[in-house]
Amino acid sequence: MALTAARAFIFLVLLAIRACQATSRTLHEASMSERHEKWMAYYGRAYKNNAEKEMRLKLFKQNVDFIESFNSAGNRPYKLRINEFADQTNEEFRASRNGYKRSSYSRPSAMTPFRYENMTGVPARVDWRQYGAVTPVKDQGECGCCWAFSAVAAIEGITQIQKKKLVSLSEQELVDCDTSGEDLGCEGGLMDNAFKFIIHNKGLTTEDKYPYKGSDGNCSKSETASSAAKITGYEDVTANSEKALKMAVANQPVSVAIDAGGYPFQFYSKGVFTGDCGKDLDHGVTAVGYGKSDGKKYWLVKNSWGTSWGEDGYIRMERDVDAKEGLCGIAMESSFPTA
Ligand SMILES: *[C@@H]1O[C@H](CO)[C@@H](O)[C@H](O)[C@H]1NC(C)=O
Ligand SMILES: *[C@@H]1O[C@H](CO)[C@@H](O)[C@H](O)[C@H]1NC(C)=O
């Protein structure tokens, strides 16, 4: 008798749970357009017409569902979140933000060999922000000039390390003026070519003097003439060696190319990113440190997608993975300026 009562009770509880799930599912659908409206207001998004809005709502819903099920699966050391890119497909997102032009032309070879290759006593952790060598996170907007942001962050770093003065430098000068080795402003480029241009140009001016516009423009010769930071050369880190990359980052912020494709990267929120990602390098960023947290080794990477993405604009990417190329190919084509 007691058993039957208990069974009936369990049955009722299960029924209640199921009813609850059904209700929340309907609420979920209904609230999705409300969430989209709120999201649009928060990020100041406007659409051309209702057809576009409907299409974007559909993408928003797909992305929110993906993010929520990813997070509730809870089997990764990192989380995703609904950010300002939540109404875009990954293809659109990649097309507008990335711009590391690896496939279209080959990487120029470095001017001198990798100077840190025999370094001993490499520290266990480094965070160049703590030494004041990293400017606040910037936002490239819908312009594929990640390569300029990556190169500039590395130059800001070495300049501060040597001169003890942190100055924000101009990406727009590179976008407008650097045509070396087929660098194409918002249509993509390479960090090594940017370094070459800056050597040739005898320096780079400040962000204040030549502010960022986020679109291709004509080169302003008068601003270009006033140099705020100079470099004498650049070096490529030994390819496909996270050990070599660690030595370089221990000494200064380093420009790295990564495969930033995939929805997990688009919606990365916090934690140590472990992929999935390939090795199809399409994005230039800057490694500004490395460390270990909760038993996971990571690279501390400064991105240029504003502070609402990731950990205040940064991502921690898993370090010392099985593949020699590193996670997302981070150890494949890294380089740094010398001064
Ligand atoms: C590193 O050590 C090797 C072997 O002693 C030497 O040939 C090489 O020149 C050294 N590299 C640098 C950058 O000093
Ligand atoms: C660049 O200069 C050309 C020729 O003077 C002009 O037609 C064009 O509008 C300028 N572009 C921008 C973005 O200012």
CSV table of C-alpha atoms and ligand atoms in Angstrom, one decimal:
chain,number,residue,atom,x,y,z
A,1,MET,CA,0.0,0.0,0.0
A,2,ALA,CA,2.7,2.4,1.0
A,3,LEU,CA,4.6,1.4,-2.1
A,4,THR,CA,1.7,2.2,-4.4
A,5,ALA,CA,1.3,5.6,-2.7
A,6,ALA,CA,4.9,6.4,-3.2
A,7,ARG,CA,4.7,5.3,-6.9
A,8,ALA,CA,1.7,7.6,-7.4
A,9,PHE,CA,3.5,10.4,-5.8
A,10,ILE,CA,6.6,10.0,-8.0
A,11,PHE,CA,4.2,9.8,-11.0
A,12,LEU,CA,2.6,13.1,-10.1
A,13,VAL,CA,6.0,14.7,-9.6
A,14,LEU,CA,7.2,13.5,-13.0
A,15,LEU,CA,4.0,14.8,-14.6
A,16,ALA,CA,4.5,18.2,-12.9
A,17,ILE,CA,8.1,18.3,-14.2
A,18,ARG,CA,7.0,17.5,-17.7
A,19,ALA,CA,4.2,20.1,-17.6
A,20,CYS,CA,6.7,22.6,-16.3
A,21,GLN,CA,9.1,21.8,-19.2
A,22,ALA,CA,6.4,22.2,-21.8
A,23,THR,CA,5.3,25.5,-20.3
A,24,SER,CA,8.9,26.8,-20.2
A,25,ARG,CA,9.4,25.7,-23.8
A,26,THR,CA,6.5,27.8,-25.0
A,27,LEU,CA,7.6,30.7,-22.8
A,28,HIS,CA,11.1,30.3,-24.3
A,29,GLU,CA,9.7,30.7,-27.9
A,30,ALA,CA,7.5,33.6,-26.9
A,31,SER,CA,10.2,35.4,-25.0
A,32,MET,CA,12.8,34.9,-27.7
A,33,SER,CA,11.5,37.8,-29.8
A,34,GLU,CA,11.3,39.9,-26.6
A,35,ARG,CA,14.9,38.9,-25.8
A,36,HIS,CA,15.9,39.9,-29.3
A,37,GLU,CA,14.2,43.3,-28.9
A,38,LYS,CA,16.1,43.9,-25.6
A,39,TRP,CA,19.3,42.8,-27.2
A,40,MET,CA,18.7,45.1,-30.2
A,41,ALA,CA,18.1,48.0,-27.8
A,42,TYR,CA,21.2,47.2,-25.7
A,43,TYR,CA,23.5,47.0,-28.7
A,44,GLY,CA,21.8,49.8,-30.7
A,45,ARG,CA,21.0,47.4,-33.6
A,46,ALA,CA,18.6,48.5,-36.3
A,47,TYR,CA,17.5,46.5,-39.3
A,48,LYS,CA,16.6,47.7,-42.8
A,49,ASN,CA,13.1,46.2,-42.8
A,50,ASN,CA,10.9,43.5,-41.3
A,51,ALA,CA,12.2,40.8,-43.6
A,52,GLU,CA,15.7,41.4,-42.3
A,53,LYS,CA,14.5,41.6,-38.7
A,54,GLU,CA,12.8,38.3,-39.1
A,55,MET,CA,15.8,36.7,-40.6
A,56,ARG,CA,18.0,38.1,-37.8
A,57,LEU,CA,15.6,36.9,-35.1
A,58,LYS,CA,15.9,33.4,-36.5
A,59,LEU,CA,19.7,33.6,-36.3
A,60,PHE,CA,19.5,35.1,-32.9
A,61,LYS,CA,17.3,32.2,-31.7
A,62,GLN,CA,19.6,29.6,-33.2
A,63,ASN,CA,22.6,31.2,-31.6
A,64,VAL,CA,20.9,31.6,-28.2
A,65,ASP,CA,19.9,27.9,-28.3
A,66,PHE,CA,23.4,26.9,-29.2
A,67,ILE,CA,24.9,29.0,-26.4
A,68,GLU,CA,22.5,27.8,-23.8
A,69,SER,CA,22.8,24.1,-24.7
A,70,PHE,CA,26.6,24.4,-24.8
A,71,ASN,CA,26.7,26.0,-21.4
A,72,SER,CA,24.3,23.6,-19.8
A,73,ALA,CA,26.3,20.6,-21.1
A,74,GLY,CA,29.0,21.9,-18.8
A,75,ASN,CA,31.7,19.6,-20.1
A,76,ARG,CA,34.1,22.3,-21.1
A,77,PRO,CA,36.4,24.5,-19.0
A,78,TYR,CA,34.9,27.6,-20.7
A,79,LYS,CA,31.6,29.2,-21.2
A,80,LEU,CA,29.8,31.1,-24.0
A,81,ARG,CA,27.5,34.1,-23.7
A,82,ILE,CA,25.1,36.1,-25.9
A,83,ASN,CA,27.2,39.0,-27.0
A,84,GLU,CA,26.9,41.7,-29.7
A,85,PHE,CA,27.5,39.1,-32.4
A,86,ALA,CA,24.4,37.1,-31.6
A,87,ASP,CA,22.5,37.8,-34.8
A,88,GLN,CA,25.2,36.8,-37.2
A,89,THR,CA,26.2,33.5,-38.8
A,90,ASN,CA,29.7,32.4,-38.2
A,91,GLU,CA,30.5,32.9,-41.9
A,92,GLU,CA,29.3,36.5,-41.8
A,93,PHE,CA,31.2,37.1,-38.6
A,94,ARG,CA,34.4,35.7,-39.9
A,95,ALA,CA,34.1,37.7,-43.1
A,96,SER,CA,33.7,41.0,-41.3
A,97,ARG,CA,36.2,40.6,-38.5
A,98,ASN,CA,39.0,38.4,-39.4
A,99,GLY,CA,41.6,39.3,-42.0
A,100,TYR,CA,44.8,37.4,-41.6
A,101,LYS,CA,45.6,36.9,-45.2
A,102,ARG,CA,47.5,33.7,-45.0
A,103,SER,CA,46.2,31.8,-48.0
A,104,SER,CA,46.6,34.6,-50.5
A,105,TYR,CA,50.3,35.2,-50.2
A,106,SER,CA,53.2,33.6,-48.4
A,107,ARG,CA,54.7,35.0,-45.2
A,108,PRO,CA,57.8,37.0,-45.6
A,109,SER,CA,60.8,35.5,-43.9
A,110,ALA,CA,62.2,37.1,-40.8
A,111,MET,CA,65.2,39.5,-41.0
A,112,THR,CA,67.1,37.8,-38.2
A,113,PRO,CA,67.0,34.4,-36.4
A,114,PHE,CA,64.9,33.9,-33.3
A,115,ARG,CA,66.8,35.6,-30.5
A,116,TYR,CA,65.2,33.8,-27.5
A,117,GLU,CA,65.8,30.3,-28.7
A,118,ASN,CA,68.5,29.5,-26.1
A,119,MET,CA,66.7,31.3,-23.2
A,120,THR,CA,66.9,29.6,-19.8
A,121,GLY,CA,65.0,30.3,-16.6
A,122,VAL,CA,61.7,30.9,-18.4
A,123,PRO,CA,59.2,32.1,-15.8
A,124,ALA,CA,56.1,29.9,-15.0
A,125,ARG,CA,53.7,32.7,-15.6
A,126,VAL,CA,53.7,36.2,-17.3
A,127,ASP,CA,51.1,38.8,-17.6
A,128,TRP,CA,52.4,41.9,-19.5
A,129,ARG,CA,49.3,43.9,-18.3
A,130,GLN,CA,50.8,43.9,-14.8
A,131,TYR,CA,54.0,45.6,-16.1
A,132,GLY,CA,51.9,48.3,-17.8
A,133,ALA,CA,53.0,47.1,-21.3
A,134,VAL,CA,49.4,46.6,-22.7
A,135,THR,CA,47.0,49.4,-23.8
A,136,PRO,CA,43.3,49.0,-23.2
A,137,VAL,CA,41.4,46.6,-25.5
A,138,LYS,CA,40.4,48.2,-28.8
A,139,ASP,CA,37.6,47.4,-31.3
A,140,GLN,CA,38.3,46.9,-34.9
A,141,GLY,CA,34.6,47.0,-35.8
A,142,GLU,CA,33.6,45.6,-39.2
A,143,CYS,CA,37.0,46.0,-40.8
A,144,GLY,CA,39.3,43.0,-41.4
A,145,CYS,CA,42.4,44.7,-40.1
A,146,CYS,CA,43.1,42.4,-37.1
A,147,TRP,CA,46.6,42.3,-38.5
A,148,ALA,CA,47.1,46.0,-37.7
A,149,PHE,CA,45.8,45.6,-34.2
A,150,SER,CA,48.0,42.6,-33.6
A,151,ALA,CA,51.1,44.3,-34.9
A,152,VAL,CA,50.4,47.6,-33.0
A,153,ALA,CA,49.8,45.8,-29.6
A,154,ALA,CA,53.2,44.1,-30.0
A,155,ILE,CA,54.9,47.4,-30.8
A,156,GLU,CA,53.2,49.2,-27.9
A,157,GLY,CA,54.5,46.3,-25.7
A,158,ILE,CA,58.2,46.5,-26.8
A,159,THR,CA,58.2,50.3,-26.7
A,160,GLN,CA,56.9,50.3,-23.1
A,161,ILE,CA,59.4,47.6,-22.0
A,162,GLN,CA,62.3,49.6,-23.4
A,163,LYS,CA,61.2,53.2,-22.9
A,164,LYS,CA,59.0,52.7,-19.8
A,165,LYS,CA,56.2,54.6,-21.4
A,166,LEU,CA,53.0,53.2,-22.7
A,167,VAL,CA,51.6,55.0,-25.7
A,168,SER,CA,48.6,53.9,-27.8
A,169,LEU,CA,49.7,53.7,-31.4
A,170,SER,CA,47.7,54.1,-34.7
A,171,GLU,CA,46.2,51.1,-36.5
A,172,GLN,CA,44.5,53.5,-39.0
A,173,GLU,CA,48.0,54.6,-40.2
A,174,LEU,CA,48.6,51.0,-41.1
A,175,VAL,CA,45.2,50.6,-42.7
A,176,ASP,CA,45.6,53.7,-44.9
A,177,CYS,CA,49.3,53.8,-45.6
A,178,ASP,CA,50.8,50.2,-45.5
A,179,THR,CA,50.6,48.7,-48.9
A,180,SER,CA,53.7,46.6,-48.4
A,181,GLY,CA,53.5,42.9,-49.4
A,182,GLU,CA,49.9,43.4,-50.5
A,183,ASP,CA,48.5,44.5,-47.1
A,184,LEU,CA,45.0,45.7,-47.9
A,185,GLY,CA,43.6,47.6,-45.0
A,186,CYS,CA,40.2,46.3,-44.1
A,187,GLU,CA,40.5,43.5,-46.6
A,188,GLY,CA,43.3,41.9,-44.7
A,189,GLY,CA,47.1,41.8,-44.2
A,190,LEU,CA,49.9,40.2,-42.2
A,191,MET,CA,51.7,41.4,-39.1
A,192,ASP,CA,55.1,40.8,-40.6
A,193,ASN,CA,54.3,43.1,-43.5
A,194,ALA,CA,53.1,45.7,-41.0
A,195,PHE,CA,56.4,45.5,-39.2
A,196,LYS,CA,58.3,45.9,-42.5
A,197,PHE,CA,56.2,49.0,-43.3
A,198,ILE,CA,56.9,50.5,-39.9
A,199,ILE,CA,60.7,49.9,-40.3
A,200,HIS,CA,60.6,51.5,-43.7
A,201,ASN,CA,58.4,54.4,-42.6
A,202,LYS,CA,60.8,55.1,-39.7
A,203,GLY,CA,58.1,54.7,-37.1
A,204,LEU,CA,54.4,54.8,-36.3
A,205,THR,CA,52.3,57.7,-35.0
A,206,THR,CA,49.9,57.7,-32.0
A,207,GLU,CA,46.3,56.7,-31.9
A,208,ASP,CA,45.5,60.3,-30.9
A,209,LYS,CA,47.2,61.8,-33.9
A,210,TYR,CA,45.8,59.3,-36.4
A,211,PRO,CA,42.6,57.9,-34.8
A,212,TYR,CA,40.9,54.7,-35.8
A,213,LYS,CA,38.0,55.0,-38.3
A,214,GLY,CA,37.3,51.4,-39.0
A,215,SER,CA,37.2,51.8,-42.8
A,216,ASP,CA,39.8,52.2,-45.6
A,217,GLY,CA,41.0,55.7,-46.1
A,218,ASN,CA,43.6,57.8,-47.9
A,219,CYS,CA,47.0,57.9,-46.3
A,220,SER,CA,47.6,61.2,-44.4
A,221,LYS,CA,51.2,62.1,-45.1
A,222,SER,CA,51.4,64.8,-42.5
A,223,GLU,CA,50.4,62.5,-39.6
A,224,THR,CA,52.5,59.7,-40.9
A,225,ALA,CA,55.6,61.9,-40.6
A,226,SER,CA,55.3,62.2,-36.8
A,227,SER,CA,56.6,59.0,-35.4
A,228,ALA,CA,55.9,58.0,-31.8
A,229,ALA,CA,57.5,54.6,-31.8
A,230,LYS,CA,60.2,53.0,-33.9
A,231,ILE,CA,61.3,49.5,-34.5
A,232,THR,CA,64.5,48.2,-36.0
A,233,GLY,CA,63.4,44.8,-37.1
A,234,TYR,CA,61.2,41.8,-36.4
A,235,GLU,CA,61.7,38.1,-35.8
A,236,ASP,CA,59.6,35.0,-36.4
A,237,VAL,CA,59.3,32.6,-33.5
A,238,THR,CA,60.4,29.1,-34.3
A,239,ALA,CA,57.3,27.6,-36.0
A,240,ASN,CA,55.2,24.9,-34.4
A,241,SER,CA,56.8,25.1,-31.0
A,242,GLU,CA,54.8,26.2,-28.0
A,243,LYS,CA,58.1,26.1,-26.0
A,244,ALA,CA,59.6,28.7,-28.3
A,245,LEU,CA,56.5,30.8,-28.1
A,246,LYS,CA,56.6,30.7,-24.4
A,247,MET,CA,60.2,32.0,-24.5
A,248,ALA,CA,59.2,34.9,-26.7
A,249,VAL,CA,56.1,35.9,-24.7
A,250,ALA,CA,58.3,35.8,-21.5
A,251,ASN,CA,60.2,38.6,-23.1
A,252,GLN,CA,57.5,40.7,-24.8
A,253,PRO,CA,54.0,40.7,-26.2
A,254,VAL,CA,54.0,38.7,-29.4
A,255,SER,CA,51.8,38.8,-32.5
A,256,VAL,CA,50.2,35.5,-33.1
A,257,ALA,CA,47.9,34.2,-35.9
A,258,ILE,CA,45.1,31.8,-35.0
A,259,ASP,CA,42.1,30.0,-36.5
A,260,ALA,CA,39.3,32.1,-34.9
A,261,GLY,CA,36.6,30.3,-36.8
A,262,GLY,CA,33.6,28.5,-35.2
A,263,TYR,CA,30.7,29.5,-33.0
A,264,PRO,CA,32.5,28.8,-29.7
A,265,PHE,CA,35.1,31.4,-30.5
A,266,GLN,CA,32.4,33.9,-31.7
A,267,PHE,CA,30.6,33.6,-28.4
A,268,TYR,CA,33.5,32.9,-26.0
A,269,SER,CA,32.7,34.3,-22.6
A,270,LYS,CA,35.2,33.1,-19.9
A,271,GLY,CA,37.4,30.3,-18.8
A,272,VAL,CA,40.2,28.4,-20.7
A,273,PHE,CA,39.2,28.0,-24.3
A,274,THR,CA,39.8,24.4,-25.6
A,275,GLY,CA,38.3,24.6,-29.1
A,276,ASP,CA,37.1,23.1,-31.3
A,277,CYS,CA,39.0,25.0,-33.9
A,278,GLY,CA,41.2,24.2,-36.9
A,279,LYS,CA,44.5,25.5,-38.1
A,280,ASP,CA,43.2,27.6,-40.9
A,281,LEU,CA,44.8,30.8,-39.6
A,282,ASP,CA,42.5,33.7,-40.3
A,283,HIS,CA,42.9,36.1,-37.3
A,284,GLY,CA,45.7,38.2,-35.9
A,285,VAL,CA,45.8,38.7,-32.1
A,286,THR,CA,48.5,39.3,-29.5
A,287,ALA,CA,49.8,36.9,-26.8
A,288,VAL,CA,50.4,39.1,-23.8
A,289,GLY,CA,51.1,36.4,-21.2
A,290,TYR,CA,50.6,32.8,-20.2
A,291,GLY,CA,49.9,30.9,-17.0
A,292,LYS,CA,47.9,28.1,-15.5
A,293,SER,CA,44.5,28.0,-13.7
A,294,ASP,CA,42.6,25.0,-12.3
A,295,GLY,CA,45.3,22.7,-13.7
A,296,LYS,CA,44.9,24.1,-17.3
A,297,LYS,CA,47.8,25.9,-18.9
A,298,TYR,CA,46.8,28.8,-21.1
A,299,TRP,CA,47.9,31.6,-23.3
A,300,LEU,CA,46.6,35.1,-22.4
A,301,VAL,CA,45.5,36.6,-25.7
A,302,LYS,CA,44.5,40.2,-26.3
A,303,ASN,CA,41.8,40.4,-29.0
A,304,SER,CA,40.5,43.5,-30.9
A,305,TRP,CA,36.7,42.9,-30.7
A,306,GLY,CA,36.0,45.4,-27.9
A,307,THR,CA,35.6,44.6,-24.2
A,308,SER,CA,32.1,43.0,-24.4
A,309,TRP,CA,33.7,39.9,-26.0
A,310,GLY,CA,35.4,37.3,-23.8
A,311,GLU,CA,37.1,38.2,-20.5
A,312,ASP,CA,37.0,42.0,-21.0
A,313,GLY,CA,38.2,41.6,-24.5
A,314,TYR,CA,40.8,38.9,-23.7
A,315,ILE,CA,40.7,35.1,-24.2
A,316,ARG,CA,42.7,32.5,-22.4
A,317,MET,CA,43.5,29.7,-24.9
A,318,GLU,CA,44.7,26.3,-23.8
A,319,ARG,CA,48.5,25.9,-23.9
A,320,ASP,CA,50.8,22.9,-24.5
A,321,VAL,CA,48.3,20.8,-26.4
A,322,ASP,CA,49.1,17.6,-28.2
A,323,ALA,CA,49.3,19.2,-31.6
A,324,LYS,CA,52.7,20.8,-32.3
A,325,GLU,CA,50.9,23.8,-34.0
A,326,GLY,CA,49.2,24.6,-30.7
A,327,LEU,CA,45.5,25.2,-30.2
A,328,CYS,CA,43.9,26.9,-33.2
A,329,GLY,CA,47.4,27.0,-34.7
A,330,ILE,CA,48.7,29.6,-32.3
A,331,ALA,CA,52.3,28.4,-32.5
A,332,MET,CA,52.4,28.4,-36.3
A,333,GLU,CA,53.1,31.9,-37.4
A,334,SER,CA,54.0,34.2,-34.5
A,335,SER,CA,56.5,37.1,-34.6
A,336,PHE,CA,57.6,40.1,-32.7
A,337,PRO,CA,59.1,43.5,-33.4
A,338,THR,CA,62.6,44.4,-32.1
A,339,ALA,CA,63.7,47.8,-31.2
B,1,LIG,C1,71.7,29.0,-29.6
B,1,LIG,O1,72.6,28.0,-29.3
B,1,LIG,C2,73.1,27.4,-30.5
B,1,LIG,C3,74.1,26.3,-30.1
B,1,LIG,O2,75.0,26.7,-29.2
B,1,LIG,C4,73.9,28.4,-31.4
B,1,LIG,O3,74.3,27.8,-32.6
B,1,LIG,C5,72.9,29.5,-31.7
B,1,LIG,O4,73.5,30.5,-32.4
B,1,LIG,C6,72.3,30.1,-30.5
B,1,LIG,N1,71.2,31.0,-30.9
B,1,LIG,C7,71.2,32.3,-30.5
B,1,LIG,C8,70.1,33.2,-31.1
B,1,LIG,O5,72.0,32.8,-29.8
B,2,LIG,C1,40.7,59.5,-51.3
B,2,LIG,O1,41.1,60.4,-52.3
B,2,LIG,C2,40.4,60.3,-53.6
B,2,LIG,C3,41.1,61.2,-54.6
B,2,LIG,O2,41.4,62.5,-54.0
B,2,LIG,C4,39.0,60.7,-53.3
B,2,LIG,O3,38.2,60.5,-54.5
B,2,LIG,C5,38.4,59.7,-52.3
B,2,LIG,O4,37.1,60.0,-51.9
B,2,LIG,C6,39.2,59.7,-51.0
B,2,LIG,N1,38.8,58.6,-50.1
B,2,LIG,C7,38.5,58.8,-48.8
B,2,LIG,C8,38.0,57.6,-48.1
B,2,LIG,O5,38.6,59.9,-48.3
